[in-house]
């Protein structure tokens, strides 16, 4: 008996099983390839899928998006209100606040995370088309009946004299550039990724307009890296669109293990940890002006193999916390961004152990987990790390909430002097809490 297709909608960190969702009862992976894919998803922490005797069990994690496994489609949406999420995404990645298409605006609360990115990409592309695509001058050497540019006199001499067409070197200004090819490829990818039918139509329509004069290319990380070296102040209007396209390329069809022969992931998954870290990086970097904020700073020399006890000659592990806060060249505190609401969920042991290690690595003896929440009652918690034998205080781990509603208000407010002061105060609170000694 064939199992009917099932579309399972979850939010991040949600758990479904035959006990709380009868639709999963009696279901199985159905094939070895699907079972292998489910195992790899679980191993990498993207999505936990377990085949039970009674059916399937699904546990979402911090990844959002849509994934297809045989006759099962799992759609994971963020808990954060979609319009708020879009506002914070725009701030974190520097997207412009453009007017979205009316249909998309009305359906915003019902679309997936990938649709938010595609809707913003469509808005960016529409704006670029309306203002005129960027063009580059390209050198061309050809015979022309109506001469343009510089006439190639040596070529005339080598040809034996003047003919009906003259050899010329000219520089036409064309729109078939790498930048516009990437934009076209991004729109086509967006049409493939989007789950909303209206977004697909919008992406295809914009791509068709762009394709008149721009050739296609295959998007990959190498092409995007090459484009990054060509971006200048003249192409700043494209930066937001290129950022979205890079996200879509990196997260659509993830290949396990990076091997070319490895089949791509049939879907789109985005790690909200990545977004949360980008959001905090920009906010702290902008408003913690009297300190230096180092992103993913390597703590070199913290862990080393003992001399003579590295039989496999491995490099020493290098811890890399999300943020290291320095002042006058000295580490003040270490911060790690974790997209997990620790006000309502327990602190995993591995997070605690990691932060305890960070805290003992510098003179300030503190390390902080910044976690997102929308609960206004959330307060900071502190765990003392002590010597279990002598009871001496070694360090302190702090669990500090980031009120996303408050952060959204701050990044959307008009940049007045009072607003700047409030932003600086909140940035200091996120970095140091209410401990004046850390200031």
Coordinates of C-alpha atoms in Angstrom, one line a residue:
X1 CA 0.0 0.0 0.0
X2 CA 1.4 3.4 -1.1
X3 CA 1.8 6.0 1.7
X4 CA 0.1 9.2 0.7
X5 CA 2.3 12.4 0.5
X6 CA 2.4 14.4 3.7
X7 CA 3.4 18.0 4.2
X8 CA 4.5 18.5 7.8
X9 CA 4.6 22.1 9.1
X10 CA 6.7 22.8 12.2
X11 CA 8.3 25.7 14.0
X12 CA 12.0 25.7 15.1
X13 CA 12.8 23.2 17.9
X14 CA 9.3 21.6 17.7
X15 CA 8.9 17.9 18.1
X16 CA 6.4 15.7 16.3
X17 CA 5.7 11.9 16.7
X18 CA 2.9 9.4 16.2
X19 CA 1.8 10.2 19.8
X20 CA 1.1 13.9 19.1
X21 CA 0.5 13.8 15.3
X22 CA -1.4 10.8 14.1
X23 CA -0.4 11.5 10.5
X24 CA 3.1 10.2 11.3
X25 CA 1.7 6.9 12.6
X26 CA 2.6 3.9 10.4
X27 CA 5.0 5.9 8.1
X28 CA 8.5 4.9 7.3
X29 CA 11.4 6.2 5.2
X30 CA 10.3 3.9 2.4
X31 CA 13.7 3.5 0.7
X32 CA 17.4 3.1 1.6
X33 CA 18.3 6.4 0.0
X34 CA 15.8 8.4 2.1
X35 CA 16.9 6.5 5.2
X36 CA 20.5 7.4 4.5
X37 CA 19.5 11.1 3.9
X38 CA 17.6 11.2 7.2
X39 CA 20.5 9.7 9.0
X40 CA 22.9 12.3 7.6
X41 CA 20.5 15.1 8.4
X42 CA 20.4 13.9 12.0
X43 CA 24.1 13.4 12.2
X44 CA 24.8 17.0 11.1
X45 CA 22.2 18.5 13.4
X46 CA 20.0 19.9 10.7
X47 CA 16.9 17.9 11.4
X48 CA 16.4 14.8 13.5
X49 CA 14.3 12.1 11.9
X50 CA 13.9 8.7 13.5
X51 CA 12.0 5.6 12.2
X52 CA 10.1 4.1 15.1
X53 CA 8.1 0.9 15.3
X54 CA 4.9 3.0 15.4
X55 CA 5.9 5.6 12.7
X56 CA 8.2 8.5 12.2
X57 CA 9.5 11.0 14.8
X58 CA 10.6 14.5 13.7
X59 CA 12.6 17.0 15.8
X60 CA 13.3 20.4 14.3
X61 CA 16.4 22.3 15.4
X62 CA 17.6 25.8 14.6
X63 CA 17.3 25.3 10.9
X64 CA 14.3 26.7 9.0
X65 CA 13.2 26.1 5.5
X66 CA 11.7 23.2 3.5
X67 CA 13.1 19.7 3.0
X68 CA 11.7 16.8 0.9
X69 CA 12.3 13.2 1.9
X70 CA 10.5 10.8 -0.4
X71 CA 6.7 11.3 0.2
X72 CA 7.4 13.5 3.3
X73 CA 7.9 17.3 3.0
X74 CA 9.0 19.0 6.2
X75 CA 8.5 22.8 6.4
X76 CA 10.1 24.5 9.4
X77 CA 9.2 28.1 10.1
X78 CA 10.7 30.5 12.6
X79 CA 8.8 31.2 15.8
X80 CA 9.4 34.9 15.3
X81 CA 6.7 36.9 13.6
X82 CA 7.5 37.0 9.8
X83 CA 7.3 40.8 9.4
X84 CA 9.6 41.2 12.5
X85 CA 12.0 38.6 11.1
X86 CA 12.1 40.4 7.8
X87 CA 12.9 43.7 9.6
X88 CA 15.8 42.1 11.5
X89 CA 17.0 40.3 8.4
X90 CA 17.2 43.6 6.6
X91 CA 19.2 45.1 9.4
X92 CA 21.5 42.2 9.9
X93 CA 22.4 41.7 6.2
X94 CA 22.0 45.3 5.0
X95 CA 19.0 44.8 2.8
X96 CA 17.2 47.9 1.8
X97 CA 13.7 48.6 3.0
X98 CA 11.9 48.3 -0.3
X99 CA 8.2 47.9 -0.8
X100 CA 7.4 44.2 -1.3
X101 CA 4.9 43.1 -3.9
X102 CA 1.3 43.5 -2.6
X103 CA 0.5 39.8 -2.9
X104 CA 3.6 38.9 -0.9
X105 CA 2.8 41.4 1.8
X106 CA -0.7 40.0 2.3
X107 CA 0.7 36.4 2.5
X108 CA 3.8 37.2 4.5
X109 CA 2.6 35.4 7.7
X110 CA 2.0 32.2 5.7
X111 CA 5.2 31.8 3.6
X112 CA 8.3 30.0 4.5
X113 CA 11.7 31.5 5.4
X114 CA 13.0 31.0 1.9
X115 CA 10.1 33.0 0.6
X116 CA 11.1 36.0 2.7
X117 CA 14.5 36.0 1.1
X118 CA 13.0 35.5 -2.4
X119 CA 10.5 38.3 -1.8
X120 CA 13.3 40.7 -0.8
X121 CA 15.4 39.6 -3.8
X122 CA 12.5 40.3 -6.1
X123 CA 12.0 43.7 -4.6
X124 CA 15.8 44.5 -5.0
X125 CA 15.8 43.3 -8.6
X126 CA 12.6 45.3 -9.4
X127 CA 14.3 48.4 -8.1
X128 CA 17.5 47.8 -10.1
X129 CA 15.5 47.3 -13.3
X130 CA 13.5 50.4 -12.7
X131 CA 16.6 52.6 -12.2
X132 CA 18.6 51.0 -15.0
X133 CA 21.0 48.1 -14.9
X134 CA 24.7 48.6 -14.4
X135 CA 26.7 48.6 -17.6
X136 CA 30.4 48.1 -18.3
X137 CA 32.7 49.2 -21.1
X138 CA 34.1 46.2 -23.0
X139 CA 36.9 46.4 -25.5
X140 CA 36.1 45.0 -29.0
X141 CA 38.1 44.8 -32.1
X142 CA 36.1 44.3 -35.3
X143 CA 35.6 45.5 -38.9
X144 CA 32.9 48.2 -39.2
X145 CA 31.3 49.8 -42.1
X146 CA 30.6 52.9 -39.9
X147 CA 33.8 53.4 -38.0
X148 CA 33.7 53.8 -34.2
X149 CA 36.4 54.3 -31.6
X150 CA 40.0 54.1 -32.8
X151 CA 40.8 53.0 -36.4
X152 CA 43.5 50.3 -36.4
X153 CA 45.9 51.8 -38.9
X154 CA 48.5 48.9 -38.6
X155 CA 45.8 46.4 -39.4
X156 CA 44.9 48.4 -42.6
X157 CA 48.5 48.3 -43.6
X158 CA 48.8 44.6 -43.0
X159 CA 45.6 44.0 -45.0
X160 CA 47.0 45.9 -48.0
X161 CA 44.9 49.0 -47.9
X162 CA 41.4 50.4 -47.2
X163 CA 38.4 48.2 -47.8
X164 CA 34.6 48.8 -47.4
X165 CA 34.9 47.9 -43.7
X166 CA 37.6 49.4 -41.4
X167 CA 39.2 47.6 -38.5
X168 CA 38.3 49.5 -35.3
X169 CA 38.9 49.2 -31.6
X170 CA 35.9 50.5 -29.6
X171 CA 34.4 50.1 -26.2
X172 CA 30.6 49.6 -26.2
X173 CA 28.8 49.9 -22.9
X174 CA 26.9 46.6 -22.4
X175 CA 24.7 45.2 -19.6
X176 CA 25.8 41.5 -20.2
X177 CA 28.2 41.7 -17.3
X178 CA 29.1 39.2 -14.6
X179 CA 27.1 41.3 -12.1
X180 CA 23.9 41.1 -14.1
X181 CA 24.4 37.5 -15.0
X182 CA 24.6 36.7 -11.2
X183 CA 21.4 38.7 -10.7
X184 CA 19.7 36.7 -13.5
X185 CA 20.9 33.4 -12.0
X186 CA 19.7 34.5 -8.6
X187 CA 16.2 35.2 -9.8
X188 CA 16.0 31.8 -11.5
X189 CA 17.3 30.1 -8.3
X190 CA 14.7 32.1 -6.3
X191 CA 11.9 30.9 -8.6
X192 CA 13.1 27.3 -7.9
X193 CA 13.5 27.8 -4.2
X194 CA 10.3 29.7 -3.4
X195 CA 7.3 27.7 -2.2
X196 CA 4.8 30.5 -2.8
X197 CA 3.3 30.4 -6.4
X198 CA 3.0 34.2 -6.7
X199 CA 6.7 34.6 -5.7
X200 CA 7.7 32.0 -8.4
X201 CA 5.8 34.0 -11.0
X202 CA 7.3 37.3 -9.9
X203 CA 10.9 35.8 -10.1
X204 CA 10.3 34.3 -13.5
X205 CA 8.8 37.6 -14.8
X206 CA 11.8 39.6 -13.6
X207 CA 14.2 37.0 -14.9
X208 CA 12.5 37.2 -18.4
X209 CA 12.9 40.9 -18.4
X210 CA 16.6 40.7 -17.4
X211 CA 17.3 37.9 -19.9
X212 CA 16.8 40.3 -22.8
X213 CA 20.4 41.3 -23.1
X214 CA 22.0 39.2 -20.3
X215 CA 23.2 35.7 -20.8
X216 CA 22.9 32.9 -18.2
X217 CA 25.6 31.3 -16.1
X218 CA 25.8 28.5 -13.5
X219 CA 25.9 30.0 -10.0
X220 CA 28.4 28.6 -7.5
X221 CA 30.7 29.9 -4.8
X222 CA 33.5 30.4 -7.2
X223 CA 31.5 32.8 -9.4
X224 CA 30.3 34.7 -6.4
X225 CA 33.9 35.0 -5.0
X226 CA 35.0 36.3 -8.4
X227 CA 32.2 38.8 -8.4
X228 CA 33.1 40.0 -4.9
X229 CA 36.5 41.2 -6.2
X230 CA 34.7 43.2 -8.9
X231 CA 32.3 45.1 -6.6
X232 CA 33.1 48.8 -6.3
X233 CA 31.3 51.9 -5.1
X234 CA 29.6 52.1 -8.5
X235 CA 27.9 48.8 -7.8
X236 CA 26.8 49.4 -4.3
X237 CA 23.1 49.3 -5.3
X238 CA 23.6 45.6 -6.1
X239 CA 25.1 44.6 -2.7
X240 CA 21.9 43.6 -1.0
X241 CA 20.8 41.5 -4.0
X242 CA 24.1 39.8 -4.2
X243 CA 24.0 39.0 -0.4
X244 CA 20.7 37.4 -0.8
X245 CA 21.8 35.4 -3.8
X246 CA 24.9 34.2 -1.9
X247 CA 22.6 32.9 0.9
X248 CA 20.4 31.1 -1.6
X249 CA 23.3 29.5 -3.3
X250 CA 25.0 28.4 -0.1
X251 CA 21.9 27.0 1.4
X252 CA 20.0 25.5 -1.5
X253 CA 21.0 21.9 -2.3
X254 CA 23.6 21.5 0.4
X255 CA 26.1 18.8 -0.6
X256 CA 27.0 16.5 2.3
X257 CA 30.7 16.4 3.0
X258 CA 31.4 18.9 0.2
X259 CA 32.1 16.1 -2.3
X260 CA 31.0 16.8 -5.9
X261 CA 29.7 13.2 -6.2
X262 CA 27.5 13.6 -3.1
X263 CA 23.8 14.2 -3.9
X264 CA 22.6 17.6 -2.9
X265 CA 20.0 18.1 -0.2
X266 CA 16.5 18.2 -1.8
X267 CA 15.4 21.5 -0.3
X268 CA 16.5 24.7 1.5
X269 CA 17.6 24.9 5.1
X270 CA 18.9 28.1 6.8
X271 CA 20.6 28.1 10.2
X272 CA 19.0 30.8 12.4
X273 CA 22.2 30.7 14.5
X274 CA 23.9 32.3 11.5
X275 CA 21.3 35.1 11.2
X276 CA 21.3 35.7 15.0
X277 CA 25.1 36.1 15.0
X278 CA 25.0 38.5 12.0
X279 CA 22.4 40.5 13.7
X280 CA 24.4 40.9 17.0
X281 CA 27.6 41.5 15.1
X282 CA 26.2 44.5 13.3
X283 CA 24.5 45.9 16.4
X284 CA 27.4 45.5 18.7
X285 CA 29.9 46.7 16.1
X286 CA 27.9 49.9 15.5
X287 CA 27.0 50.9 19.1
X288 CA 29.8 49.4 21.3
X289 CA 32.1 52.2 20.0
X290 CA 34.4 52.4 23.0
X291 CA 35.4 48.7 22.6
X292 CA 36.6 46.5 19.9
X293 CA 34.3 43.7 18.8
X294 CA 36.1 40.8 17.1
X295 CA 33.9 38.3 15.2
X296 CA 34.9 34.6 15.5
X297 CA 38.3 35.6 17.0
X298 CA 40.7 32.6 17.3
X299 CA 42.0 31.9 20.8
X300 CA 45.4 30.7 19.6
X301 CA 47.6 29.0 22.1
X302 CA 44.8 28.2 24.5
X303 CA 44.9 24.5 23.8
X304 CA 48.2 22.8 22.9
X305 CA 49.4 19.2 22.8
X306 CA 52.0 18.3 25.5
X307 CA 55.5 18.0 24.0
X308 CA 56.1 14.4 22.9
X309 CA 52.4 13.4 23.3
X310 CA 51.0 14.1 19.8
X311 CA 51.6 10.8 18.1
X312 CA 49.4 11.7 15.1
X313 CA 51.0 15.1 14.7
X314 CA 47.7 16.9 14.6
X315 CA 47.3 20.7 14.8
X316 CA 46.2 21.9 18.2
X317 CA 42.4 22.8 18.4
X318 CA 41.8 26.5 18.2
X319 CA 38.6 27.7 20.0
X320 CA 36.7 30.4 18.1
X321 CA 33.9 32.1 20.1
X322 CA 31.4 34.3 18.2
X323 CA 32.6 37.6 19.8
X324 CA 35.6 38.7 21.8
X325 CA 35.2 42.1 23.3
X326 CA 38.5 44.0 23.9
X327 CA 39.4 47.4 25.3
X328 CA 42.9 48.9 25.0
X329 CA 44.1 45.6 23.6
X330 CA 42.9 43.4 26.5
X331 CA 40.1 40.9 26.4
X332 CA 37.2 42.2 28.6
X333 CA 34.7 39.4 28.0
X334 CA 33.7 36.7 25.5
X335 CA 30.3 36.3 24.0
X336 CA 28.7 33.4 22.2
X337 CA 25.4 33.7 20.3
X338 CA 23.1 30.7 20.5
X339 CA 19.8 30.7 18.7
X340 CA 17.9 28.8 21.4
X341 CA 15.5 30.4 23.9
X342 CA 17.2 29.4 27.1
X343 CA 14.5 31.1 29.1
X344 CA 12.1 28.3 28.2
X345 CA 14.5 25.6 27.3
X346 CA 17.3 23.9 29.4
X347 CA 20.9 24.9 28.9
X348 CA 22.6 22.0 27.0
X349 CA 25.7 20.7 28.8
X350 CA 27.9 21.2 25.8
X351 CA 27.1 24.9 25.7
X352 CA 27.9 25.2 29.4
X353 CA 31.2 23.4 29.1
X354 CA 32.2 25.5 26.1
X355 CA 31.5 28.8 27.8
X356 CA 33.2 27.6 31.0
X357 CA 36.3 27.0 28.9
X358 CA 36.1 30.5 27.3
X359 CA 35.6 32.1 30.7
X360 CA 38.8 30.6 32.2
X361 CA 40.8 31.8 29.2
X362 CA 41.2 35.5 30.1
X363 CA 41.7 37.8 33.0
X364 CA 38.0 38.9 33.2
X365 CA 37.0 35.3 33.9
X366 CA 33.5 35.7 32.3
X367 CA 31.8 34.3 29.2
X368 CA 28.3 35.0 28.2
X369 CA 25.7 33.2 26.1
X370 CA 23.4 35.6 24.3
X371 CA 20.1 34.0 23.4
X372 CA 17.0 35.3 21.7
X373 CA 13.6 35.6 23.4
X374 CA 10.3 37.5 23.1
X375 CA 9.4 37.0 26.8
X376 CA 9.7 40.4 28.5
X377 CA 10.1 38.6 31.9
X378 CA 13.4 37.0 30.8
X379 CA 16.3 37.9 33.1
X380 CA 20.0 37.1 33.1
X381 CA 21.2 34.0 34.9
X382 CA 24.8 33.5 36.2
X383 CA 26.6 30.2 36.9
X384 CA 29.8 30.3 39.0
X385 CA 32.5 27.9 38.0
X386 CA 34.3 26.7 41.1
X387 CA 37.1 24.3 42.1
X388 CA 35.2 21.2 43.3
X389 CA 37.9 20.3 45.8
X390 CA 38.8 23.7 47.4
X391 CA 35.7 25.7 46.5
X392 CA 37.7 28.5 44.9
X393 CA 35.9 30.7 42.4
X394 CA 37.4 30.1 38.9
X395 CA 35.1 31.9 36.5
X396 CA 31.5 32.8 35.7
X397 CA 29.1 31.8 32.8
X398 CA 26.3 34.2 32.1
X399 CA 23.0 33.5 30.2
X400 CA 21.8 36.8 28.9
X401 CA 18.5 37.3 27.0
X402 CA 18.3 39.4 23.8
X403 CA 14.8 40.8 23.6
X404 CA 14.1 40.6 19.9
X405 CA 11.1 42.9 20.1
X406 CA 13.2 45.6 21.8
X407 CA 16.0 45.1 19.3
X408 CA 13.6 45.5 16.4
X409 CA 12.3 48.7 17.9
X410 CA 15.8 50.1 18.2
X411 CA 16.9 49.2 14.6
X412 CA 13.7 50.6 13.1
X413 CA 13.6 53.9 15.0
X414 CA 14.7 57.1 13.4
X415 CA 18.4 57.9 14.1
X416 CA 18.0 60.8 16.5
X417 CA 20.5 61.6 19.3
X418 CA 18.1 60.0 21.8
X419 CA 17.9 56.9 19.7
X420 CA 21.7 56.6 19.4
X421 CA 22.0 56.9 23.2
X422 CA 19.4 54.1 23.7
X423 CA 21.2 51.9 21.2
X424 CA 24.5 52.4 22.9
X425 CA 22.9 51.6 26.3
X426 CA 21.4 48.4 25.0
X427 CA 24.6 47.3 23.3
X428 CA 26.5 47.8 26.6
X429 CA 23.8 45.8 28.4
X430 CA 24.1 42.9 25.9
X431 CA 27.9 42.9 26.1
X432 CA 28.3 43.4 29.9
X433 CA 24.9 43.1 31.6
X434 CA 24.4 45.3 34.6
X435 CA 27.9 44.7 36.1
X436 CA 29.5 48.1 36.4
X437 CA 32.8 46.6 37.1
X438 CA 32.9 45.3 33.5
X439 CA 32.6 48.8 32.2

